[in-house]
Every structure is written in C-alpha cells, then in structure tokens.
Short mmCIF file of C-alpha atoms in Angstrom, two decimals:
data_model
loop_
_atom_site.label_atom_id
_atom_site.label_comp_id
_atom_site.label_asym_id
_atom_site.label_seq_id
_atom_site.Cartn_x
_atom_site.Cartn_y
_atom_site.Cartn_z
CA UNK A 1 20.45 -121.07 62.38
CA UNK A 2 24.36 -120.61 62.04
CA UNK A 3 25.66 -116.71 62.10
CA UNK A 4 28.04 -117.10 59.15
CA UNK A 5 29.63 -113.05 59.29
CA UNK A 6 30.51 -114.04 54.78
CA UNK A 7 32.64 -110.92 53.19
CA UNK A 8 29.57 -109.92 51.96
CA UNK A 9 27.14 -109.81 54.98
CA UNK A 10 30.04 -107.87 56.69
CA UNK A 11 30.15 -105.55 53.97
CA UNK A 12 26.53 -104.86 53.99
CA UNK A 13 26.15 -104.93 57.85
CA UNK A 14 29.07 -102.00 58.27
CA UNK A 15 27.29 -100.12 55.60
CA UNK A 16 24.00 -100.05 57.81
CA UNK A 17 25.64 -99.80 60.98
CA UNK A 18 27.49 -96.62 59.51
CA UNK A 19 24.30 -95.37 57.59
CA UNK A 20 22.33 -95.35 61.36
CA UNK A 21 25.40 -93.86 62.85
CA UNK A 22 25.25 -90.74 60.09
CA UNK A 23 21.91 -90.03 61.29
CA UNK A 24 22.18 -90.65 64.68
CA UNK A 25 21.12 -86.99 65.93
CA UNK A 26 18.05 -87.51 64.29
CA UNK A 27 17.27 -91.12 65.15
CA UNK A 28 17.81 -89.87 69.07
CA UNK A 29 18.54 -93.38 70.13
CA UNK A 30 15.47 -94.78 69.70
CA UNK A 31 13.81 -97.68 68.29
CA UNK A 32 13.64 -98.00 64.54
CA UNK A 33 11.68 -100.73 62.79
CA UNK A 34 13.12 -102.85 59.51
CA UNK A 35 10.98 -103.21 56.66
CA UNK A 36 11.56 -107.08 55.59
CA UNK A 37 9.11 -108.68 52.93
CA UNK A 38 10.83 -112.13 52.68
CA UNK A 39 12.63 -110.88 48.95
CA UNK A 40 16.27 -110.78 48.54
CA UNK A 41 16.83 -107.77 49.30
CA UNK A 42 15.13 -106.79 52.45
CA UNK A 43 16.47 -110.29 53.78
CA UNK A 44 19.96 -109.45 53.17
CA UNK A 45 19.03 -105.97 55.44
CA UNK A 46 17.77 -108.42 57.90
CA UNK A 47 20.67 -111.06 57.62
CA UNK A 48 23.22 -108.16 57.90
CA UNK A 49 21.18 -106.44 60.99
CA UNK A 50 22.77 -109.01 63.40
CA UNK A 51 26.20 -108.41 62.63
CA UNK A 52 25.73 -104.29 63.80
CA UNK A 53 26.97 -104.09 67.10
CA UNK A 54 24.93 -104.86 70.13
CA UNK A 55 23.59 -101.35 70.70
CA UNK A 56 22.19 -101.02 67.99
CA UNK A 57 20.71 -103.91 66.97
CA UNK A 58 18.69 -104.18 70.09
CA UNK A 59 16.91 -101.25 68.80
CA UNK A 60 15.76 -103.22 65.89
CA UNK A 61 12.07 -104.70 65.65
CA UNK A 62 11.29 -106.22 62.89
CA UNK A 63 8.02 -105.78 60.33
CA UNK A 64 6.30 -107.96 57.62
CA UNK A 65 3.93 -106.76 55.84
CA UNK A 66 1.36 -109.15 53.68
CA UNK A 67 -0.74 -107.00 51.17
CA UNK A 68 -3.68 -109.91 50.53
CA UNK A 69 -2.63 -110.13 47.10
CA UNK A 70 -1.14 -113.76 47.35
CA UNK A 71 -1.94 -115.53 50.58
CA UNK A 72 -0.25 -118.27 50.43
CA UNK A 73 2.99 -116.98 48.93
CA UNK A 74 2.52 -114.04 51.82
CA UNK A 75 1.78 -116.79 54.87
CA UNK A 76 5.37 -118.49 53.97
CA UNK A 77 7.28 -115.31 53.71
CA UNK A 78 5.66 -113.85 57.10
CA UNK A 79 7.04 -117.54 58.62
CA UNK A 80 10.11 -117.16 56.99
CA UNK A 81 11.07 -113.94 58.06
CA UNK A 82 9.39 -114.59 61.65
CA UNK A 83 12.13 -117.27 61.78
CA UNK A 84 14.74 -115.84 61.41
CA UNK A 85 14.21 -112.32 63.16
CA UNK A 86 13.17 -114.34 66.29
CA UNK A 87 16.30 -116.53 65.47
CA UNK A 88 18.56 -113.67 65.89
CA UNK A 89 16.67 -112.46 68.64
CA UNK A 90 14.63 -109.54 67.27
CA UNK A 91 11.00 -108.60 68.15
CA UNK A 92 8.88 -108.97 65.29
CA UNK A 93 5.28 -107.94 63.99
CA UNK A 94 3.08 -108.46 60.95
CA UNK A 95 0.29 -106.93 59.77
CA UNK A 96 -1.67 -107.28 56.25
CA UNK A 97 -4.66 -105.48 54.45
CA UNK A 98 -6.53 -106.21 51.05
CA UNK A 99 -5.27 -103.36 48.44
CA UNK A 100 -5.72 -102.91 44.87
CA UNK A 101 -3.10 -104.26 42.57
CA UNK A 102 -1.25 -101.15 41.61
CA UNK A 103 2.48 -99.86 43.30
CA UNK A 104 1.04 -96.96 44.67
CA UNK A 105 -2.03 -98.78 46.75
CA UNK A 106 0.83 -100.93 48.24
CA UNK A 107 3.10 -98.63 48.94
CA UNK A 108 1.00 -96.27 50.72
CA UNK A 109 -0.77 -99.60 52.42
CA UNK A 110 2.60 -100.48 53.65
CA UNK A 111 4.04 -97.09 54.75
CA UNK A 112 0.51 -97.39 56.96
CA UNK A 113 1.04 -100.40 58.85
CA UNK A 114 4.58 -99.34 59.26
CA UNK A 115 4.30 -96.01 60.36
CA UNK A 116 1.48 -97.61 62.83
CA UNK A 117 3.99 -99.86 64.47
CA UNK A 118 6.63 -97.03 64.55
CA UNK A 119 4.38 -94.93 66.59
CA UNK A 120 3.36 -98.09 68.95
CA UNK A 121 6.94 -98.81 69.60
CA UNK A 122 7.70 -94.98 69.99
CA UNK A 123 10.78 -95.39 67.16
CA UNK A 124 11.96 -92.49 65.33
CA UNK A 125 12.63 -94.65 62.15
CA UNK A 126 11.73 -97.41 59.25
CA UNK A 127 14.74 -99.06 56.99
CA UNK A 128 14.11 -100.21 53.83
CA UNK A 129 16.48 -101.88 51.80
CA UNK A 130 16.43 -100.12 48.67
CA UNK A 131 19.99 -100.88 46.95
CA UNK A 132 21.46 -99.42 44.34
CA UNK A 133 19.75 -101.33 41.69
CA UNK A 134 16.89 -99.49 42.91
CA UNK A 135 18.25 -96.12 42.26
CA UNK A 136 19.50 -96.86 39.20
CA UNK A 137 15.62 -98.21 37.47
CA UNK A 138 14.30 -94.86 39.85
CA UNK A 139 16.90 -92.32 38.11
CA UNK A 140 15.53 -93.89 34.48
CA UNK A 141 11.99 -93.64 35.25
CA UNK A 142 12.20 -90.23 36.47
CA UNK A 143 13.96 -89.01 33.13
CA UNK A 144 11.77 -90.45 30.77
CA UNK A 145 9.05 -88.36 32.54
CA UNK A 146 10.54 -85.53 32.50
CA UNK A 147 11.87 -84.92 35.52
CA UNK A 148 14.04 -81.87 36.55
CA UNK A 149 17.23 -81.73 39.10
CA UNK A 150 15.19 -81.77 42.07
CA UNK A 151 13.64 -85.07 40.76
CA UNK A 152 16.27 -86.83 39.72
CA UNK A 153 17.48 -86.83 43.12
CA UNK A 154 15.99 -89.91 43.54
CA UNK A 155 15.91 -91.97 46.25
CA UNK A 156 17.85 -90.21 49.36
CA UNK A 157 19.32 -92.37 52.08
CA UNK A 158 17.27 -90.46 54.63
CA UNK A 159 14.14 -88.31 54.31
CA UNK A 160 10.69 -88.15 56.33
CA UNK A 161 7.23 -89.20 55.51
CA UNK A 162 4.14 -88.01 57.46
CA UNK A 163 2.29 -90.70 58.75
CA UNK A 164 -1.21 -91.04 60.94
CA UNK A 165 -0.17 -87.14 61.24
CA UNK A 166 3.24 -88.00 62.28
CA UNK A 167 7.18 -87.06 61.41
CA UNK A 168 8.30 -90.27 60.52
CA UNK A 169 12.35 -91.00 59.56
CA UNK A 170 12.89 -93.38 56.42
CA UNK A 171 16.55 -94.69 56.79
CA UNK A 172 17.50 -96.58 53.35
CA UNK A 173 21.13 -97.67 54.93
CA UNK A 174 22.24 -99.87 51.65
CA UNK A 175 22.05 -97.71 48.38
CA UNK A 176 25.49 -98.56 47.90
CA UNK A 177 24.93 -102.05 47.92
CA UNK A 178 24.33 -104.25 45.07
CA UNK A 179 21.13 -106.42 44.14
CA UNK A 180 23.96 -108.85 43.46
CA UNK A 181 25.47 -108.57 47.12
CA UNK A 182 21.73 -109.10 48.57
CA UNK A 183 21.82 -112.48 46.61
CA UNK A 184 25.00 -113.54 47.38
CA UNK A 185 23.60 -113.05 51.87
CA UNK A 186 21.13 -114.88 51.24
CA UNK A 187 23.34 -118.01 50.10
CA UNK A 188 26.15 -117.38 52.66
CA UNK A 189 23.15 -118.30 54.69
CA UNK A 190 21.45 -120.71 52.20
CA UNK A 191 18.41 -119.39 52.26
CA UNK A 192 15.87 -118.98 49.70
CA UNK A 193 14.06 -115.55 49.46
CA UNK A 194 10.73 -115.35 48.37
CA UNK A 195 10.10 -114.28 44.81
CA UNK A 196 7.39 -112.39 43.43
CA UNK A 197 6.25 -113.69 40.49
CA UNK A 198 4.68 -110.28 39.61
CA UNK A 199 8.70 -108.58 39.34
CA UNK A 200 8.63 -110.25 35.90
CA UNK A 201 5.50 -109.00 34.81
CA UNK A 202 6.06 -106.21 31.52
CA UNK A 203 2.73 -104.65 32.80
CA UNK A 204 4.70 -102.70 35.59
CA UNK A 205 7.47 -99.71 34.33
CA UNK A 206 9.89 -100.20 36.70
CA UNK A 207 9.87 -103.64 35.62
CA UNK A 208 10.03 -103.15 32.02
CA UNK A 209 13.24 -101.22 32.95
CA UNK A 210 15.04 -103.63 35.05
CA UNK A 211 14.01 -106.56 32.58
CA UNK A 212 14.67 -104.89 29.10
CA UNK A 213 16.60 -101.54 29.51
CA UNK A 214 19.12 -101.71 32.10
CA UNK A 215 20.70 -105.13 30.44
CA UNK A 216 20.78 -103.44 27.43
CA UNK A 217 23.12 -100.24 29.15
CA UNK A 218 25.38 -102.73 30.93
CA UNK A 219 26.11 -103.77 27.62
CA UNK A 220 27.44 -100.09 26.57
CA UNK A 221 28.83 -99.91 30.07
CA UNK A 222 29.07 -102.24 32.83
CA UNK A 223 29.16 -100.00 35.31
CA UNK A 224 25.76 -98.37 34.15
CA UNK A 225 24.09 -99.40 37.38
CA UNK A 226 26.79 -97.59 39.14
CA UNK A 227 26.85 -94.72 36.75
CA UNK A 228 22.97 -93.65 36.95
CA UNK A 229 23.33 -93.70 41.17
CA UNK A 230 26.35 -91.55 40.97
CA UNK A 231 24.29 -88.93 39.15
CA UNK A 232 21.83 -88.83 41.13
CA UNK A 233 24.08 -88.62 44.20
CA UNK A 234 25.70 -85.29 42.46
CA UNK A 235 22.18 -83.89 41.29
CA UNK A 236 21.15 -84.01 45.36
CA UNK A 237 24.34 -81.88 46.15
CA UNK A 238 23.65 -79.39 43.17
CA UNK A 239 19.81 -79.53 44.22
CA UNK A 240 20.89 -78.59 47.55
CA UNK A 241 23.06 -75.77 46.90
CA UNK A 242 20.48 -74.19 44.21
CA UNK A 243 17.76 -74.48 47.58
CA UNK A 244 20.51 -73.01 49.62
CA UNK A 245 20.71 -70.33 47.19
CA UNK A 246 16.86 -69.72 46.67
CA UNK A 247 16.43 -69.51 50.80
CA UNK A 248 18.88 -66.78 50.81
CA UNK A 249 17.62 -65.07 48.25
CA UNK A 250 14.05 -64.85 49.00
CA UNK A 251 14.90 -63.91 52.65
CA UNK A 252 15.66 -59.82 52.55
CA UNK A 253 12.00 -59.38 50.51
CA UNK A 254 9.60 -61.78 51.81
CA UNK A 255 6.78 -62.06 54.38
CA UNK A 256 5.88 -65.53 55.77
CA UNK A 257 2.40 -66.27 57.31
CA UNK A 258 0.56 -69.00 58.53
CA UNK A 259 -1.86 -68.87 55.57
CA UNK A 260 -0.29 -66.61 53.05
CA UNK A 261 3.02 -65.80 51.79
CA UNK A 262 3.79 -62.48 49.99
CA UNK A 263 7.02 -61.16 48.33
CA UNK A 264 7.95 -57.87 46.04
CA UNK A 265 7.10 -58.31 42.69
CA UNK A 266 10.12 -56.10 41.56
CA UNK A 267 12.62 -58.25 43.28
CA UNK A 268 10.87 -61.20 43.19
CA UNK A 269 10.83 -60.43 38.91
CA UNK A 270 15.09 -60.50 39.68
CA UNK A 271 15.67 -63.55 40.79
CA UNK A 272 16.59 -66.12 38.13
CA UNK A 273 14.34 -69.00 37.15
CA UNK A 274 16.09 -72.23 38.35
CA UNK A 275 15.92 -70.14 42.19
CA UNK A 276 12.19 -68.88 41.81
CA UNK A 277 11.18 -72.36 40.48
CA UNK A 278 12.47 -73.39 44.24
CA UNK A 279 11.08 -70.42 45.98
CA UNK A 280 7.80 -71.50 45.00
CA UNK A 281 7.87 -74.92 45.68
CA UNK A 282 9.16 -74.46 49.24
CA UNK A 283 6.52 -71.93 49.99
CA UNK A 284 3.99 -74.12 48.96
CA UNK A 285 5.07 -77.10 50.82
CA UNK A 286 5.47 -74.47 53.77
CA UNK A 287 1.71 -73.79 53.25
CA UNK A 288 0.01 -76.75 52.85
CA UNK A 289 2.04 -78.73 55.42
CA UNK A 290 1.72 -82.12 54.09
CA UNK A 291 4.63 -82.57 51.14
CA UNK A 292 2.37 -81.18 48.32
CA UNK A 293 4.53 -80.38 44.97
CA UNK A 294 3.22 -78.28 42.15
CA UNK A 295 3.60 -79.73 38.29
CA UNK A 296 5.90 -78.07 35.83
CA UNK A 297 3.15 -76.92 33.98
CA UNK A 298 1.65 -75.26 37.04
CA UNK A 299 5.24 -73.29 37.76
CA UNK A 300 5.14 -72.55 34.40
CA UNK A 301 2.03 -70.18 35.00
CA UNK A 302 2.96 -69.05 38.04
CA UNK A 303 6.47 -67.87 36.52
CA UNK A 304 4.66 -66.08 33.30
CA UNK A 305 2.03 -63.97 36.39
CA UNK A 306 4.95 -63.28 38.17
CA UNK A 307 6.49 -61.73 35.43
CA UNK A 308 3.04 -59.71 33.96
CA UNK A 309 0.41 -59.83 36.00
CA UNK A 310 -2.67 -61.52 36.80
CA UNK A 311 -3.22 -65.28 39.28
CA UNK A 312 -3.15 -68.52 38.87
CA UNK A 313 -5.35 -71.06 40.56
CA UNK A 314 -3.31 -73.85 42.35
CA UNK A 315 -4.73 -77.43 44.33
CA UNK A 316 -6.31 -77.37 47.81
CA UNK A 317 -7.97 -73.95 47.71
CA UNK A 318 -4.92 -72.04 46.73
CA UNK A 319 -3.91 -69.30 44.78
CA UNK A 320 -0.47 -67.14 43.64
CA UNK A 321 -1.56 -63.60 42.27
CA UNK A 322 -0.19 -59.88 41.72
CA UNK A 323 -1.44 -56.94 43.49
CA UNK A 324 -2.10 -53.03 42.41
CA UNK A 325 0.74 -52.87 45.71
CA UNK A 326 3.40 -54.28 42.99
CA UNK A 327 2.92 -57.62 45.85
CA UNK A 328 3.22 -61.08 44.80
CA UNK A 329 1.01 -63.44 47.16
CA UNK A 330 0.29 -66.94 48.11
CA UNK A 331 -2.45 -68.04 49.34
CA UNK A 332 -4.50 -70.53 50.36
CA UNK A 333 -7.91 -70.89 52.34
CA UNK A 334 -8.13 -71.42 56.08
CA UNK A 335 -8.93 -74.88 56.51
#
C-alpha cells in the first residue's frame, strides 16, 4: 500500500502526534494501543498513525474488536484493518465476544478486551478516534437530559477508566478533527471503510441526532458542529475552576477517612450550592473508589439534610446524615 502524507492525513497525524505529546508525563513512554473498528473514523486515526514520527509510532499496537453482532461484516473489517496495520508495520490483535444489542453492552464489551490487551502489552493508554462530530451529537444528548456543567463537559481528550481493577489512560487525540476530514483519509488512500448499517437506524438517540437534528442546526448555522464542541471545551474550564474552588473550600473544615467523611455542619451550611454540589460528588467518588456519581435528585436530598437535619440513604451501602455534634457525615459500609 502507497503512504500518500494528503493535506489532510498530515493534518490529522500532527494533531495526534501533538495530542500524545500533551500527555506525555502521563503516558510515561509506554505502549498505548489504537482502537480501530474498520469505520471511517477510527481508520483515518490509523491512516494518520504512520505519519507520527518514528518514536512514537513504534509504540503503537493496534486493536479490532468484533462484537458477534454481524460476522461477516466483522470478519472483513478485522482483515481490513489487519492489512493495513501490518502494512505499516504495526503489531496488531483482535478479539470478539457475543453482547446484547444495546450501546452500553458494547461499549463496556469493548473497553474489556481493550483494557485486557493494554495490561498484556504493559501500555499506559487506548486512542479512540472520537472527532468532533462526536462531541457535538454528545453535548446535545447530554442537554436534552438534563445535564448540568459538569456534564456537559463531554467528551475530554484524556481521562481514565478502571479496567480488570486497573488505571487505564483513554487518549481521544482528534476532537478537533472533522467526520468530514476522516472521509476525505480514507480516499487519499482509496479505501473503503466499513459501514454499519445500524448508524442509520432511528431506534438509537445518538443517531436520531446526527440523522435529523444536527442537519437541521447547520442550517441556522454552519458552524453548529463547531459551535456545540466549543462549549463544551469552555464548560470543562469553568467545571474545573468551580472543583478548584470546592477543594479549597472544603479543606480548612473537613475530615477524610478511609470509610467515612465528616465536615461541620455550620460551615459546611456556608458554602454555596454550585461548590457543595461538587463537594459531594468528589467525596463520594473518593469513597467508593470506582467512578460512582450520585443523580440530581439524590444531591437534591442531600443539600435539603444538610441544610435541616436528618440522612439520606445513597447506593452501595451508603449514607450522608447530621449529628447531635452539629457533624455532617458520609458514610458507607466496610466492604
């Protein structure tokens, strides 16, 4: 296969290249594994990974992942992508598994098999090609649930994901990058990417957004695509200066534990809502160790006790309640 280096793939490769070298602290030189499926987009990430520079790309080892949904479809994008990785002089891996037909079965099935090869290959990190396409339909669906700041964050170019019990990097190195630019690597190379028959179903939300909504915004602003991933890029910086805040805050009046965390009611009462909301939410995920979030609805309860008196019952064995001590405490049982 010819290494055509298009406007385009160049583009896209220095936007990776500079995405890994951001994080490189964190990374620590290691291995880090590319998440390619055979569609557009993660074959553009794959195109592009060859045109990095030498050190890093021979950190790269390629994944496929088939989720038994369509076998043949899923055998001719695992040879496809085999191809070309080994083409360009990658290691490469598959795996597959039977899941159930939903987004979240998938995903979580995927994350698996690629947080198992991570760990194999001792790499600090998996790529996905998410683009900004992607952030856009993410930044809609988030709204129309009712999402605050925090969530409309989105999806960040690096966060972590614990997986088999391990601290696993995700590195999404082209959210700046177009769904248009994806298409136009693949052609520079003239190749044809797989395509899922089930990204045009109306069953699926995100779908139903990228087929009927987002058209209908470009044509009240072009740049609407553009417009919906620049908000969420500000509403991470505000985010992180309101958790900045709420650390700082917290810190004169608290006491942290391995099970239990327990502040002054009086000043606890003082601090204002958008900082408590985050005071809680850290604490929790402090507690339970594993990413667990609490609902609105649930904050909402533990805000009102906070501010009377009284406890509130919250998921795996845990509880926030006042004390005769004027204490506020959370808790949950000793596994």
């Amino acid at each position: 296969m010819d290494k055509p280096l298009g406007p385009v793939n160049k583009l896209v490769a220095m936007k990776i290249r500079a995405s890994i070298l951001k994080y490189g602290e964190k990374l620590e030189d290691k291995k880090m594994i590319l998440a390619v499926s055979g569609g557009p987009d993660s074959l553009a990430m794959l195109l592009a990974a060859q045109n990095v520079g030498l050190n890093i790309k021979k950190k790269f080892i390629v994944a496929n992942f088939s989720h038994g949904l369509r076998p043949k479809e899923d055998e001719s994008e695992r040879i496809l992508v085999k191809n070309i990785a080994e083409n360009f002089g990658f290691s490469f891996t598959s795996g597959s598994g039977e899941v159930r037909a939903n987004e979240a079965s998938a995903r979580e099935a995927r994350y698996n098999f690629l947080g198992k090869v991570a760990l194999e290959n001792d790499a600090s990190a998996i790529l996905t090609a998410h683009t900004r396409n992607d952030q856009a339909e993410t930044v809609l669906l988030r709204l129309i649930r009712g999402t605050g700041l925090k969530g409309i964050r989105s999806i960040r170019e690096i966060s972590s994901r614990k997986i088999y019990g391990n601290e696993i990097y995700l590195l999404r190195p082209m959210l700046e990058v177009t769904r248009d630019q994806t298409e136009a690597i693949c052609n520079e190379f003239n190749i044809h990417p797989a395509r899922d028959k089930s990204n045009e179903s109306l069953r699926y939300s995100r779908n139903r957004v990228r087929l009927k909504v987002i058209p209908e915004l470009i044509k009240v602003n072009s740049q609407a695509q553009s417009a919906l991933a620049s908000f969420a890029e500000r509403a991470a910086s505000d985010n992180q200066l309101l958790e900045d805040l709420a650390l700082e805050a917290a810190a004169g009046f608290e006491s942290r534990h391995k099970f239990s965390i327990e502040w002054d009611k009086k000043q606890l009462r003082q601090i204002p809502e958008p900082l408590l909301v985050r005071i809680l939410e850290n604490s929790w995920r402090q507690l339970t160790e594993d990413g667990s979030t609490l609902g609105s609805k649930k904050l909402q309860q533990m805000t009102r006790v906070i501010h009377s008196s009284g406890e509130v019952y919250l998921g795996k064995a845990g509880k926030l309640q006042t004390t005769e001590t004027n204490k506020v405490i959370m808790k949950i049982t000793k596994p």
